Amino acid sequence: MKVERWVFGGSAIFLIGMAVIYWFTAHEIVGVWVLGLSGVMALMVFGYVLAVARRIAARPEDDEEAEVVDGAGAIGFFPPKSIWPFWTAVTLTVICLGPPFGWWLSILGAAIGIWSVSGWAYEYYRGEYAH
């Protein structure tokens, strides 16, 4: 988790530093809060990654002498083709179009979302990929 620590720790330092600089140059409170709270959020993730890194064993990604084979393992089973991720993305698009065009669109999208997420979850229980 060495890379994650660098990313989130560096982001936290950068964002908090930018909030301080922004305070003195722009004199605008909203931007200071946005940058500051983003830095605090990155700092929280940094703390979480630090705590997890102490509890778990070293990962192959952190070992400079590791080979690709060291990280091999069961990735999971994925279907060769599936239409359900497409329908779920369309559903999310309809839900996100609701606030600007009318809340009825979000409600319709949520109803269709139940169908699309259920289809994705139960993909292996019926149809072509049934076990």
Tab-separated table of C-alpha atoms in Angstrom:
chain	number	residue	atom	x	y	z
A	1	MET	CA	0.000	0.000	0.000
A	2	LYS	CA	3.004	2.204	-0.444
A	3	VAL	CA	1.680	3.804	-3.624
A	4	GLU	CA	-1.696	4.534	-2.057
A	5	ARG	CA	-0.017	6.233	0.890
A	6	TRP	CA	1.984	8.461	-1.446
A	7	VAL	CA	-1.067	9.333	-3.541
A	8	PHE	CA	-3.420	10.224	-0.697
A	9	GLY	CA	-0.784	11.742	1.576
A	10	GLY	CA	0.532	13.891	-1.261
A	11	SER	CA	-2.980	14.883	-2.273
A	12	ALA	CA	-3.802	15.906	1.295
A	13	ILE	CA	-0.680	18.054	1.606
A	14	PHE	CA	-1.274	19.630	-1.800
A	15	LEU	CA	-4.960	20.389	-1.218
A	16	ILE	CA	-4.496	21.829	2.252
A	17	GLY	CA	-1.566	23.905	1.010
A	18	MET	CA	-3.652	25.174	-1.898
A	19	ALA	CA	-6.461	26.075	0.508
A	20	VAL	CA	-4.062	28.254	2.497
A	21	ILE	CA	-2.691	29.906	-0.645
A	22	TYR	CA	-6.221	30.372	-1.989
A	23	TRP	CA	-7.278	32.064	1.250
A	24	PHE	CA	-4.590	34.709	0.904
A	25	THR	CA	-4.950	35.280	-2.844
A	26	ALA	CA	-8.661	34.987	-3.627
A	27	HIS	CA	-10.345	36.062	-0.380
A	28	GLU	CA	-13.246	33.777	-1.251
A	29	ILE	CA	-14.514	31.444	1.455
A	30	VAL	CA	-16.249	28.726	-0.588
A	31	GLY	CA	-13.134	27.732	-2.502
A	32	VAL	CA	-11.137	27.614	0.721
A	33	TRP	CA	-13.697	25.279	2.271
A	34	VAL	CA	-13.825	23.057	-0.806
A	35	LEU	CA	-10.050	22.728	-1.024
A	36	GLY	CA	-9.658	22.353	2.733
A	37	LEU	CA	-12.332	19.696	3.122
A	38	SER	CA	-11.019	17.834	0.077
A	39	GLY	CA	-7.632	17.808	1.780
A	40	VAL	CA	-9.180	16.546	5.004
A	41	MET	CA	-10.959	13.803	3.063
A	42	ALA	CA	-7.680	12.763	1.421
A	43	LEU	CA	-6.074	12.822	4.866
A	44	MET	CA	-8.785	10.494	6.185
A	45	VAL	CA	-8.197	8.031	3.342
A	46	PHE	CA	-4.443	8.295	3.987
A	47	GLY	CA	-5.025	7.401	7.650
A	48	TYR	CA	-7.220	4.459	6.696
A	49	VAL	CA	-4.660	3.150	4.198
A	50	LEU	CA	-1.934	3.551	6.816
A	51	ALA	CA	-3.957	1.582	9.390
A	52	VAL	CA	-4.793	-1.200	6.931
A	53	ALA	CA	-1.179	-1.441	5.747
A	54	ARG	CA	-0.076	-2.151	9.317
A	55	ARG	CA	-2.640	-4.929	9.746
A	56	ILE	CA	-2.146	-6.875	6.519
A	57	ALA	CA	0.899	-8.606	5.098
A	58	ALA	CA	3.001	-6.884	2.458
A	59	ARG	CA	1.495	-7.050	-0.998
A	60	PRO	CA	3.432	-8.048	-4.127
A	61	GLU	CA	2.908	-4.519	-5.478
A	62	ASP	CA	5.020	-3.126	-2.644
A	63	ASP	CA	7.941	-5.520	-3.159
A	64	GLU	CA	10.527	-4.173	-5.598
A	65	GLU	CA	11.754	-7.688	-6.418
A	66	ALA	CA	8.314	-9.216	-6.982
A	67	GLU	CA	7.387	-10.880	-10.242
A	68	VAL	CA	4.051	-10.767	-12.026
A	69	VAL	CA	3.431	-14.366	-10.973
A	70	ASP	CA	3.505	-13.353	-7.296
A	71	GLY	CA	0.279	-11.430	-7.731
A	72	ALA	CA	-1.498	-14.150	-9.697
A	73	GLY	CA	-4.583	-15.708	-8.254
A	74	ALA	CA	-8.254	-16.242	-8.812
A	75	ILE	CA	-9.654	-13.087	-10.337
A	76	GLY	CA	-13.202	-14.301	-10.642
A	77	PHE	CA	-15.632	-15.490	-13.253
A	78	PHE	CA	-16.922	-13.106	-15.851
A	79	PRO	CA	-19.469	-13.909	-18.556
A	80	PRO	CA	-18.259	-13.739	-22.151
A	81	LYS	CA	-21.031	-11.258	-22.920
A	82	SER	CA	-23.715	-9.512	-20.920
A	83	ILE	CA	-26.262	-6.821	-21.727
A	84	TRP	CA	-26.983	-5.978	-18.074
A	85	PRO	CA	-24.112	-3.511	-17.494
A	86	PHE	CA	-25.383	-1.535	-20.492
A	87	TRP	CA	-28.947	-1.385	-19.141
A	88	THR	CA	-27.669	-0.409	-15.701
A	89	ALA	CA	-25.655	2.443	-17.242
A	90	VAL	CA	-28.701	3.601	-19.229
A	91	THR	CA	-30.739	3.494	-16.029
A	92	LEU	CA	-28.186	5.606	-14.169
A	93	THR	CA	-28.207	8.089	-17.046
A	94	VAL	CA	-31.998	8.379	-16.835
A	95	ILE	CA	-31.806	8.869	-13.054
A	96	CYS	CA	-29.175	11.614	-13.431
A	97	LEU	CA	-31.247	13.367	-16.098
A	98	GLY	CA	-34.123	13.633	-13.629
A	99	PRO	CA	-33.091	16.737	-11.666
A	100	PRO	CA	-32.608	19.009	-14.686
A	101	PHE	CA	-35.578	17.749	-16.713
A	102	GLY	CA	-38.097	16.650	-14.095
A	103	TRP	CA	-38.132	14.438	-11.035
A	104	TRP	CA	-40.572	12.049	-12.682
A	105	LEU	CA	-37.652	10.957	-14.864
A	106	SER	CA	-35.607	9.976	-11.791
A	107	ILE	CA	-38.535	8.002	-10.400
A	108	LEU	CA	-38.951	6.201	-13.725
A	109	GLY	CA	-35.194	5.542	-13.810
A	110	ALA	CA	-35.250	4.104	-10.288
A	111	ALA	CA	-38.065	1.737	-11.266
A	112	ILE	CA	-36.166	0.614	-14.353
A	113	GLY	CA	-33.036	0.388	-12.176
A	114	ILE	CA	-34.643	-2.281	-10.018
A	115	TRP	CA	-35.181	-4.335	-13.164
A	116	SER	CA	-31.679	-3.815	-14.566
A	117	VAL	CA	-29.786	-4.450	-11.323
A	118	SER	CA	-31.923	-7.527	-10.623
A	119	GLY	CA	-31.199	-8.822	-14.103
A	120	TRP	CA	-27.483	-8.308	-13.559
A	121	ALA	CA	-27.549	-9.966	-10.122
A	122	TYR	CA	-29.565	-12.985	-11.273
A	123	GLU	CA	-27.825	-13.376	-14.616
A	124	TYR	CA	-26.480	-16.818	-13.701
A	125	TYR	CA	-29.795	-18.184	-12.445
A	126	ARG	CA	-31.767	-18.053	-15.673
A	127	GLY	CA	-31.263	-17.785	-19.392
A	128	GLU	CA	-28.133	-18.642	-21.338
A	129	TYR	CA	-25.733	-18.720	-18.350
A	130	ALA	CA	-27.955	-20.605	-15.890
A	131	HIS	CA	-26.065	-23.026	-13.658
